[in-house]
Coordinates of C-alpha atoms and ligand atoms in Angstrom, one line a residue:
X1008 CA 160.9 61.8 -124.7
X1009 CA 163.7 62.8 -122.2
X1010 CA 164.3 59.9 -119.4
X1011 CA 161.7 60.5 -116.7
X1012 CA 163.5 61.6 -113.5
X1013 CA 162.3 58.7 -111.2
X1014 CA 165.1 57.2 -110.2
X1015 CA 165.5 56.7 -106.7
X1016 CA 161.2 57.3 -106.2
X1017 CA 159.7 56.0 -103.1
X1018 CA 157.9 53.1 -104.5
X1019 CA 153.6 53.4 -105.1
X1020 CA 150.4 52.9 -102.3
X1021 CA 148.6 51.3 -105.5
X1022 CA 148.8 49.4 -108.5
X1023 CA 146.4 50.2 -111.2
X1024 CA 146.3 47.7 -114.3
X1025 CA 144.2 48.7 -117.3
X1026 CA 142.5 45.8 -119.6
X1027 CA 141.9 47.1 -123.1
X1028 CA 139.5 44.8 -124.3
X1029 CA 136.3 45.0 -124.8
X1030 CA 133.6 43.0 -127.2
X1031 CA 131.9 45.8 -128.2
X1032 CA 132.1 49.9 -127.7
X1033 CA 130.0 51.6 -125.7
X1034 CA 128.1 54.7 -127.4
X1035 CA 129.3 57.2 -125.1
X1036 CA 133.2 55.6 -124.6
X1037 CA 136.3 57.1 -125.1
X1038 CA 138.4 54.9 -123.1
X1039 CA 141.2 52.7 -124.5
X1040 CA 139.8 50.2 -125.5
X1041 CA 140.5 47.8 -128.4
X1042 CA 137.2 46.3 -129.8
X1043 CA 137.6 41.9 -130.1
X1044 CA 135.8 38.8 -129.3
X1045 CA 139.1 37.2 -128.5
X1046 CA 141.5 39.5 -126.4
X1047 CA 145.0 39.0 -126.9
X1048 CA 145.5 37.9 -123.5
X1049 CA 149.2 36.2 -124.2
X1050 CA 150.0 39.2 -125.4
X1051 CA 148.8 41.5 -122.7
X1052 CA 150.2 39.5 -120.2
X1053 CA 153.6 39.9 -121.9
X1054 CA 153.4 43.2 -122.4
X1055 CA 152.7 44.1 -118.8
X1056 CA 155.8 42.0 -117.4
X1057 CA 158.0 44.5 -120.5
X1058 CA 156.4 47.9 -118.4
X1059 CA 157.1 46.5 -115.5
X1060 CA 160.4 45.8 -116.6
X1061 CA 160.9 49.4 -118.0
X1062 CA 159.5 50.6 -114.6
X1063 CA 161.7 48.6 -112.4
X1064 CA 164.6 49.5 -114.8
X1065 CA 164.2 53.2 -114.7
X1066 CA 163.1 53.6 -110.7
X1067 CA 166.1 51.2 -109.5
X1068 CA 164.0 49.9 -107.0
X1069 CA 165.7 46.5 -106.3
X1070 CA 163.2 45.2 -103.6
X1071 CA 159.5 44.3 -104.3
X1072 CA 157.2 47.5 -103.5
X1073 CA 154.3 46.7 -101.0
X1074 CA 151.2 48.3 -102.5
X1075 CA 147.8 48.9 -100.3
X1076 CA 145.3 48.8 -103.0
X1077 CA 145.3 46.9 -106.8
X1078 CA 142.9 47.8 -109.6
X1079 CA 142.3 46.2 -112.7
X1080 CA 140.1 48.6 -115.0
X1081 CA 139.5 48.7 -118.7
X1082 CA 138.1 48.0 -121.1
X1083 CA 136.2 45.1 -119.6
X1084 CA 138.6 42.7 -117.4
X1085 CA 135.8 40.2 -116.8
X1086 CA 136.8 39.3 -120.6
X1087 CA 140.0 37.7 -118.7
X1088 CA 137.5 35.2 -117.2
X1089 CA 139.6 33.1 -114.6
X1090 CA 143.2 34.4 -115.9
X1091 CA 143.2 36.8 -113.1
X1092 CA 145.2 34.1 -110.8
X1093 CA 147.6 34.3 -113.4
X1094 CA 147.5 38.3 -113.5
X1095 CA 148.2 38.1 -110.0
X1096 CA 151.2 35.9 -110.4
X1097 CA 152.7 38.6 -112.9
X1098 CA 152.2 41.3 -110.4
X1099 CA 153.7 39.2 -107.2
X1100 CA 156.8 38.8 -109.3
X1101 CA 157.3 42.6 -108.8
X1102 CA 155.1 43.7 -105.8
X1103 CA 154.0 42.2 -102.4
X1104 CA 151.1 43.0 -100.5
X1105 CA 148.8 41.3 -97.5
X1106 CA 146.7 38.9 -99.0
X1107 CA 144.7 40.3 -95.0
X1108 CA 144.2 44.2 -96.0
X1109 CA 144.9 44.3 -99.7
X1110 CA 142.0 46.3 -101.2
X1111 CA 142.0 44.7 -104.6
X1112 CA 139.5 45.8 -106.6
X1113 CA 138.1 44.3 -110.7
X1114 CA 135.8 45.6 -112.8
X1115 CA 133.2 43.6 -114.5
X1116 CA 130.4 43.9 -117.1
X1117 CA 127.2 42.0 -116.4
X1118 CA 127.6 40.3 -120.1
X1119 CA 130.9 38.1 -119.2
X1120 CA 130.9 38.1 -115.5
X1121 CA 129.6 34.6 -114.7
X1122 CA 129.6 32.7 -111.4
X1123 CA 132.6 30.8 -112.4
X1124 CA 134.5 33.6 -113.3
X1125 CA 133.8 35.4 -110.1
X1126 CA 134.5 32.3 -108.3
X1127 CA 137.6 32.1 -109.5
X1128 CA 138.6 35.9 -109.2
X1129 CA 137.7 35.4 -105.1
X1130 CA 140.5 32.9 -105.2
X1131 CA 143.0 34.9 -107.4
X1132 CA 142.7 37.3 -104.3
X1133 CA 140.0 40.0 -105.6
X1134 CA 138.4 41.7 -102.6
X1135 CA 136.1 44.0 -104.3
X1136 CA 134.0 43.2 -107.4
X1137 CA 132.9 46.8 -109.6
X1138 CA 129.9 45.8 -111.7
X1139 CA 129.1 48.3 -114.7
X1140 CA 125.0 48.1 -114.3
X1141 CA 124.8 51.5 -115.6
X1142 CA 121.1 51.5 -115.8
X1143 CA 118.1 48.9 -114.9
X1144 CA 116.0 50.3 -117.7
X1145 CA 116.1 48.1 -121.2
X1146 CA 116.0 50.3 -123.3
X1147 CA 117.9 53.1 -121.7
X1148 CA 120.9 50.1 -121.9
X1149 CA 120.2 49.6 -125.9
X1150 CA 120.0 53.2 -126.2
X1151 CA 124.0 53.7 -124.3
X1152 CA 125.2 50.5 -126.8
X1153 CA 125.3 48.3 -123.4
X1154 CA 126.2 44.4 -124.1
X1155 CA 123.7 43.4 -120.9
X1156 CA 119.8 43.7 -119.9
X1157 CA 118.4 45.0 -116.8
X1158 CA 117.9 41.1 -116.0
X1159 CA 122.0 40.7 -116.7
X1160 CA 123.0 44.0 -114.4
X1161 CA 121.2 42.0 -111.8
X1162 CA 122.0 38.6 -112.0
X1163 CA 125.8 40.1 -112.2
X1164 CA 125.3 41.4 -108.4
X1165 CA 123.6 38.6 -107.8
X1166 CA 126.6 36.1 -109.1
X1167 CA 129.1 38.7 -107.2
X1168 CA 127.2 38.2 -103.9
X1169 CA 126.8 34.2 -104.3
X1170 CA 130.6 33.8 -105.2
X1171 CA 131.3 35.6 -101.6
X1172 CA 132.2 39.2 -102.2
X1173 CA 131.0 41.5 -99.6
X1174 CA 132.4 44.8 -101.6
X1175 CA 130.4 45.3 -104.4
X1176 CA 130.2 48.6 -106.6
X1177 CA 127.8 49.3 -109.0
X1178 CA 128.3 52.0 -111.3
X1179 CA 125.1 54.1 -112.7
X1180 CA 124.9 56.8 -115.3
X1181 CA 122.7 59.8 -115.5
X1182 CA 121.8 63.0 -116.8
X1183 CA 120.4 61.2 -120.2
X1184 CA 118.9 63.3 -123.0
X1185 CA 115.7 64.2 -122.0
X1186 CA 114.1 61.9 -125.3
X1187 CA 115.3 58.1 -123.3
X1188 CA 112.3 58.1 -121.0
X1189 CA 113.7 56.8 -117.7
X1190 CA 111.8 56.6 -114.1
X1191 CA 115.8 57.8 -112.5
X1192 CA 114.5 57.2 -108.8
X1193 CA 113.1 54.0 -109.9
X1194 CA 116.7 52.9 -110.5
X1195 CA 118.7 54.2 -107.9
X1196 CA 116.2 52.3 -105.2
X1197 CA 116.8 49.1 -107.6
X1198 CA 120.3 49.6 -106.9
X1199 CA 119.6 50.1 -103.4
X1200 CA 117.9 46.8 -103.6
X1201 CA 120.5 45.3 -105.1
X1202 CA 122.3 45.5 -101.8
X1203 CA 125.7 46.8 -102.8
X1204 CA 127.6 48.0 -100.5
X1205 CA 128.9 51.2 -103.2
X1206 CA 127.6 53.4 -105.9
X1207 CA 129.2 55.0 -108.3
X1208 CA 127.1 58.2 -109.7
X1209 CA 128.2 59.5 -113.0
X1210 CA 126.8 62.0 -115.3
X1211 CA 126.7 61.2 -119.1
X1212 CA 129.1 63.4 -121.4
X1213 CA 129.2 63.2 -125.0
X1214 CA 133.1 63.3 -125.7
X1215 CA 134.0 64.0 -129.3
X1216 CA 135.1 60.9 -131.5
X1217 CA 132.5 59.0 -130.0
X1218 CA 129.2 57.6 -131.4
X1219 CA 127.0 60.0 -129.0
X1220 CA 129.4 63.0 -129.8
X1221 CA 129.1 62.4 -133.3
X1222 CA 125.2 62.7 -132.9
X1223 CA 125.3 65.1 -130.6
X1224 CA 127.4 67.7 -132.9
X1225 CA 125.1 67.1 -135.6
X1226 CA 122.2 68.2 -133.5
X1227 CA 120.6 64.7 -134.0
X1228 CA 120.9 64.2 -129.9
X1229 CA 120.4 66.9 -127.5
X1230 CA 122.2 66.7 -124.0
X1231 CA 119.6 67.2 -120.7
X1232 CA 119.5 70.7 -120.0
X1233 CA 121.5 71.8 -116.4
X1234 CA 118.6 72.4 -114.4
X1235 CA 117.2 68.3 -115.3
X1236 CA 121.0 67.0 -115.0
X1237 CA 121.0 69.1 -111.2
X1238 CA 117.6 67.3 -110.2
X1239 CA 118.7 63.7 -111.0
X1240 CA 122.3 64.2 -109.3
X1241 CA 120.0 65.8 -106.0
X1242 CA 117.8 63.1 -106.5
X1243 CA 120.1 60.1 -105.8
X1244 CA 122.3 62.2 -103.4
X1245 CA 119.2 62.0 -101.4
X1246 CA 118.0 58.7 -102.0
X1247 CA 121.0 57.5 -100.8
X1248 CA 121.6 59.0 -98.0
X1249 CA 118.1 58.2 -96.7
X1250 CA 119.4 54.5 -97.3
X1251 CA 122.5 54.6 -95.3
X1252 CA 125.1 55.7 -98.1
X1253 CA 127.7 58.4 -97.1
X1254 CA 128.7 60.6 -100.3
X1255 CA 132.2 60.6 -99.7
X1256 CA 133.4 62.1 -103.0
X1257 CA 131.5 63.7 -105.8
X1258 CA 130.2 60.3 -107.4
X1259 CA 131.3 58.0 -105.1
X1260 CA 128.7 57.1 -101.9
X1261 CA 129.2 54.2 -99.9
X1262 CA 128.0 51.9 -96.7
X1263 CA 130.2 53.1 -93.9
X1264 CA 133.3 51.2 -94.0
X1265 CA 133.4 50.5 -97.4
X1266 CA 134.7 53.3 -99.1
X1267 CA 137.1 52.6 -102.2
X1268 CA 140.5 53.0 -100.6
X1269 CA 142.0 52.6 -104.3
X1270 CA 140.6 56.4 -105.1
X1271 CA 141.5 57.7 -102.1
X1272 CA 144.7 57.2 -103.1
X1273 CA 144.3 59.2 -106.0
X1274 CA 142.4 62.3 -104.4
X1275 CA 145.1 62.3 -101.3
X1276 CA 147.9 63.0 -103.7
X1277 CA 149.5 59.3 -102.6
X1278 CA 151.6 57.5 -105.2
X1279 CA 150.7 55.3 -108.2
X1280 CA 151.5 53.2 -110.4
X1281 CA 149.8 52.7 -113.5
X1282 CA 150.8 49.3 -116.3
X1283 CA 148.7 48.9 -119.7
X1284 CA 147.8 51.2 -122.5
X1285 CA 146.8 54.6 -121.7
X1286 CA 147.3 54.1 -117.4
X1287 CA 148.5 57.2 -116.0
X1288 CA 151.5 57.3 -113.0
X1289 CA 152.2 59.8 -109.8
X1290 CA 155.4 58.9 -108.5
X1291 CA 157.8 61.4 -106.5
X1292 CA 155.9 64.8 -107.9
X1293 CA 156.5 63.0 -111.4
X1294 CA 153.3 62.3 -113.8
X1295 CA 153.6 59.9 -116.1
X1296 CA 151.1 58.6 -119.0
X1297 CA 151.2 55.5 -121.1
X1298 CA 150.7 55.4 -124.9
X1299 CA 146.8 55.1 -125.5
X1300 CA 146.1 52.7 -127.9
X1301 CA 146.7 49.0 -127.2
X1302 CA 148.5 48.4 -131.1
X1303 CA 150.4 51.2 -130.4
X1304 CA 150.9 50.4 -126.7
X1305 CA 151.9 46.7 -127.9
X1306 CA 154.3 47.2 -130.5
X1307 CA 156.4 49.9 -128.5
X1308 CA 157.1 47.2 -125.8
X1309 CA 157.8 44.4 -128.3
X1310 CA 160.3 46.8 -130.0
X1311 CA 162.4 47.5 -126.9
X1312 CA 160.9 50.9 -126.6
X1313 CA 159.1 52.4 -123.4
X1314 CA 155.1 52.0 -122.7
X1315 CA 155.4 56.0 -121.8
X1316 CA 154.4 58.2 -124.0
X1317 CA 155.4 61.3 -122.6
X1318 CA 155.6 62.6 -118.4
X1319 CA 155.4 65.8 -116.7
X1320 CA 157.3 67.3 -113.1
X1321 CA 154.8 69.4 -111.3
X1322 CA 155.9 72.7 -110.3
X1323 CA 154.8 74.0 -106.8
X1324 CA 151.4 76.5 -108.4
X1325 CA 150.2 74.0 -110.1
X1326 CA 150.6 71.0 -107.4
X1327 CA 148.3 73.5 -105.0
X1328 CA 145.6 74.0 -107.9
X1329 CA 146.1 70.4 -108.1
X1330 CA 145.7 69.4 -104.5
X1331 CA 142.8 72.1 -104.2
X1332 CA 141.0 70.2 -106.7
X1333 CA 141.1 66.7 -105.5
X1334 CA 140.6 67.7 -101.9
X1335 CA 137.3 69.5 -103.2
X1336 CA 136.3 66.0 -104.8
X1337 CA 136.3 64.9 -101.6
X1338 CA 133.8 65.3 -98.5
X1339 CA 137.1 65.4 -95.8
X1340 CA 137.5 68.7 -98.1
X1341 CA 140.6 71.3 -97.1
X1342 CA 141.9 72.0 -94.1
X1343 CA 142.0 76.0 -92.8
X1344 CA 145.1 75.3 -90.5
X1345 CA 147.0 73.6 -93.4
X1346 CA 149.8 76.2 -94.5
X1347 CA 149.6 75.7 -98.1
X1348 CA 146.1 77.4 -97.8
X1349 CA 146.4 80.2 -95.2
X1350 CA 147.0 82.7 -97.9
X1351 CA 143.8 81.2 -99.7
X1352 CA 141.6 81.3 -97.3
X1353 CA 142.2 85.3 -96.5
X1354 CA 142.3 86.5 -100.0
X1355 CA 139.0 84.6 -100.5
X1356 CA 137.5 84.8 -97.6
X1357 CA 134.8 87.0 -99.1
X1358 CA 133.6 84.0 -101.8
X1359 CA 133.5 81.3 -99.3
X1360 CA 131.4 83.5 -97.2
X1361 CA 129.0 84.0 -100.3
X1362 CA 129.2 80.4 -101.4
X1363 CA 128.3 78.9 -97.6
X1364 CA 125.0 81.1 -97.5
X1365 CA 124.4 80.2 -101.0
X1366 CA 124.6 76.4 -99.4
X1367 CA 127.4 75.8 -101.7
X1368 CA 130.0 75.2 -99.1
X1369 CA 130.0 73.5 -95.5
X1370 CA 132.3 74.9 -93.4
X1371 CA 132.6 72.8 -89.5
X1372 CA 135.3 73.3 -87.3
X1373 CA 138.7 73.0 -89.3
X1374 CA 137.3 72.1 -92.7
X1375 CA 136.0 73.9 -95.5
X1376 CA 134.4 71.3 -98.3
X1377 CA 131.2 71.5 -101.1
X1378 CA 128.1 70.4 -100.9
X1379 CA 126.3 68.3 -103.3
X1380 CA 125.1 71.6 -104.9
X1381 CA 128.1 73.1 -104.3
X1382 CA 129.9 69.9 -106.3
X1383 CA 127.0 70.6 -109.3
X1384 CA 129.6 73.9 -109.3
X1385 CA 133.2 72.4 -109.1
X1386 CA 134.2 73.8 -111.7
X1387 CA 133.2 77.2 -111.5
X1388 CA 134.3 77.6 -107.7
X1389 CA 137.7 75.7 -107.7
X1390 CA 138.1 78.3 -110.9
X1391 CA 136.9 81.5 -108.7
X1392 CA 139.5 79.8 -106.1
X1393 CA 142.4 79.7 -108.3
X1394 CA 141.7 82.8 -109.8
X1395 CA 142.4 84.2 -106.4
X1396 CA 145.1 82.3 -105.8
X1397 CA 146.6 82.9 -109.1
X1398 CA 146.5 86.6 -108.2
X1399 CA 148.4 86.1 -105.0
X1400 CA 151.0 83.7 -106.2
X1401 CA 150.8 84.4 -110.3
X1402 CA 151.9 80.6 -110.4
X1403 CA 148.7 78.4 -110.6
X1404 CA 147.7 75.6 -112.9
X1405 CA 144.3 74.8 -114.6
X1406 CA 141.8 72.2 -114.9
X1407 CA 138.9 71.1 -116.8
X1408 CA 135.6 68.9 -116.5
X1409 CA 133.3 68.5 -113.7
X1410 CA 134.1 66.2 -111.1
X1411 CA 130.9 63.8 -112.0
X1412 CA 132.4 63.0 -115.4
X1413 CA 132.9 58.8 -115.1
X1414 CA 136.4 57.8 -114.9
X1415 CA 135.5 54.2 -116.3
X1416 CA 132.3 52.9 -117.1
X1417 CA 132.9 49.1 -117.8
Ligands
SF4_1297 S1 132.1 51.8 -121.3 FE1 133.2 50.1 -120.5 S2 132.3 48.3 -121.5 FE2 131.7 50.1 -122.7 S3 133.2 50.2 -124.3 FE3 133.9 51.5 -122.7 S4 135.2 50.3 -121.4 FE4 134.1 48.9 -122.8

């Protein structure tokens, strides 16, 4: 790999630390994540003050960066139990931020988050606990290769709300093979209940290499059919809404005010930085990705080598196609009087016609965003988009998946 050409960057909005250990792995995983009962923790904490090194080293920033927003995902970083003071120390040696606005957000899964542990996270300077309940239903847990009960997602909240954390995010999964009986409304007013202040809706996938791919391909498991995966997603975008919960991006619907500033970050096209194996970086129209494994991740450091594993400069087409698809994530959506999509908007003026009677598309005032039905067909319109787009410019980019697809599931 060439020397990324981030030299000189303007420094990140957010830090984002990934954790890579977990006790056991999920069914449906395909995270990095290095399977132990007894994380390497010394290590990990070396090895993040060597990538921050390398950053520091190759960006020539010679002041600490303030950051707005800190994340520490995995993996499972409630494994670190009441290490994350010392996290924190690692990350002040580099970076400042206002212990009075910092968003700083840690996942958790209900099996090793107790009320010590999120005790002592509050002090470390946490702001915003992410809970992995996933489901409420026993056996729809056993059935995903979850660690924790119903009883466990619960008392989790519960311990999150006791030890003084007023953000809390619980994460949910859906769209379940139609075979795991599941009462689906059932849960989302349990989470409701629960009184978090955030939800996080994601639909199940079965990703090749994992346990559920694996049965999945062999025709052992059958994925829910479109039309069942549509009604669940409908069903909790209204549930919530009746209940106060503003869908703000495709998955993501919270109490008003507490929206995850952390992601917003990533859908605005702001700056990132991203430490620990597999963590991915935006910095100065430069996107960079960690090596993937933690062994591998690990012994490059140690060795004097980088933590990159390879980088790429976005070109102007595919920085649009990029930008079109994160602002369509998103419920603030595109704006008609922004430049970049004047063109756009006349050479496809026809399809957003079609789409807003179809009820796939709102269009008010200045904006032009999707629906929830319209986000059940992300991928299909930001295509149709691009493909217009593509015609007009001949320079666009491509992506894949559905917006709904989890980005972490601890
Ligand atoms: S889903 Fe979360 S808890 Fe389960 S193996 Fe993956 S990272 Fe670990």
């Amino acid at each position: 790999m060439t020397t990324p050409p981030v030299h000189g960057v303007e420094p990140p909005r957010s830090l984002y630390v990934h954790f890579p250990f977990c006790v056991h792995r999920c069914h449906y995983c395909d995270f990095s994540v290095h399977r132990t009962r007894a994380p390497a923790l010394e290590d990990w904490f070396e090895c993040l003050d060597l990538d921050l090194d390398g950053w520091f080293r190759l960006t020539g920033w010679d002041t600490p960066p303030e950051v707005e927003t800190v994340f520490i995902g995995g993996g499972t970083p409630s494994l670190l139990g009441s290490e994350m003071g010392r996290l924190a120390d690692v990350l002040k040696k580099r970076f400042r931020w206002d212990p009075t606005s910092v968003e700083w957000t840690a996942e958790s899964n209900p099996a090793s988050l107790s009320r010590a542990v999120a005790e002592s996270w509050r002090e470390a300077g946490v702001t915003r606990l992410s809970v992995g309940v996933q489901s409420f239903d026993d056996d729809v847990l056993c059935w995903l290769g979850r660690l924790h009960n119903a009883s466990g997602a619960r008392r989790a909240l519960a311990v999150g709300r006791s030890a003084g954390f007023e953000d809390i995010n619980a994460d949910l999964i859906f769209g379940l093979p139609e075979t795991v009986p599941r009462d689906w409304q059932t849960e989302v007013d349990s989470i409701v209940e629960a009184g978090v202040t955030h939800v996080s809706v994601y639909g199940l996938t079965a990703e090749p290499r994992t346990p559920l791919g694996r049965r999945v391909e062999s025709g052992v498991v059958r994925m829910v059919d479109g039309e069942r995966y549509a009604e669940e997603y409908l069903s909790a975008v209204e549930a919530l809404a009746e209940k106060g919960y503003v869908q703000y991006e495709v998955s993501s619907f919270a109490q008003p005010g507490h929206e995850c500033r952390h992601n917003w970050h990533y859908w605005d096209g702001s700056s990132y930085l991203g430490l620990g194996p597999s963590a991915h970086s935006y910095l100065g129209g430069v996107r960079l990705w960690n090596v993937f494994r933690w062994e591998a991740y690990r012994r490059a450091l140690k060795d004097g080598a980088s933590a990159h594993e390879d980088y790429e400069v976005t070109g102007a087409g595919e920085n649009r196609m990029e930008r079109l698809w994160l602002a369509f994530r998103t419920n603030r959506g595109l704006s008609t009087r922004d430049p970049l999509w004047q063109s756009a908007w006349t050479s496809a003026g026809d399809l957003l016609e079609a789409w807003s009677e179809a009820g796939w598309v709102v269009r008010s005032g200045d904006s032009v965003r999707l629906s929830a039905p319209g986000w059940l067909r992300m991928d299909e319109l930001v295509a149709a988009l691009g493909a217009r787009m593509q015609e007009e410019q001949k320079d666009t980019g491509s992506r894949n998946g559905d917006g709904i697809r989890k980005t972490d599931r601890t």
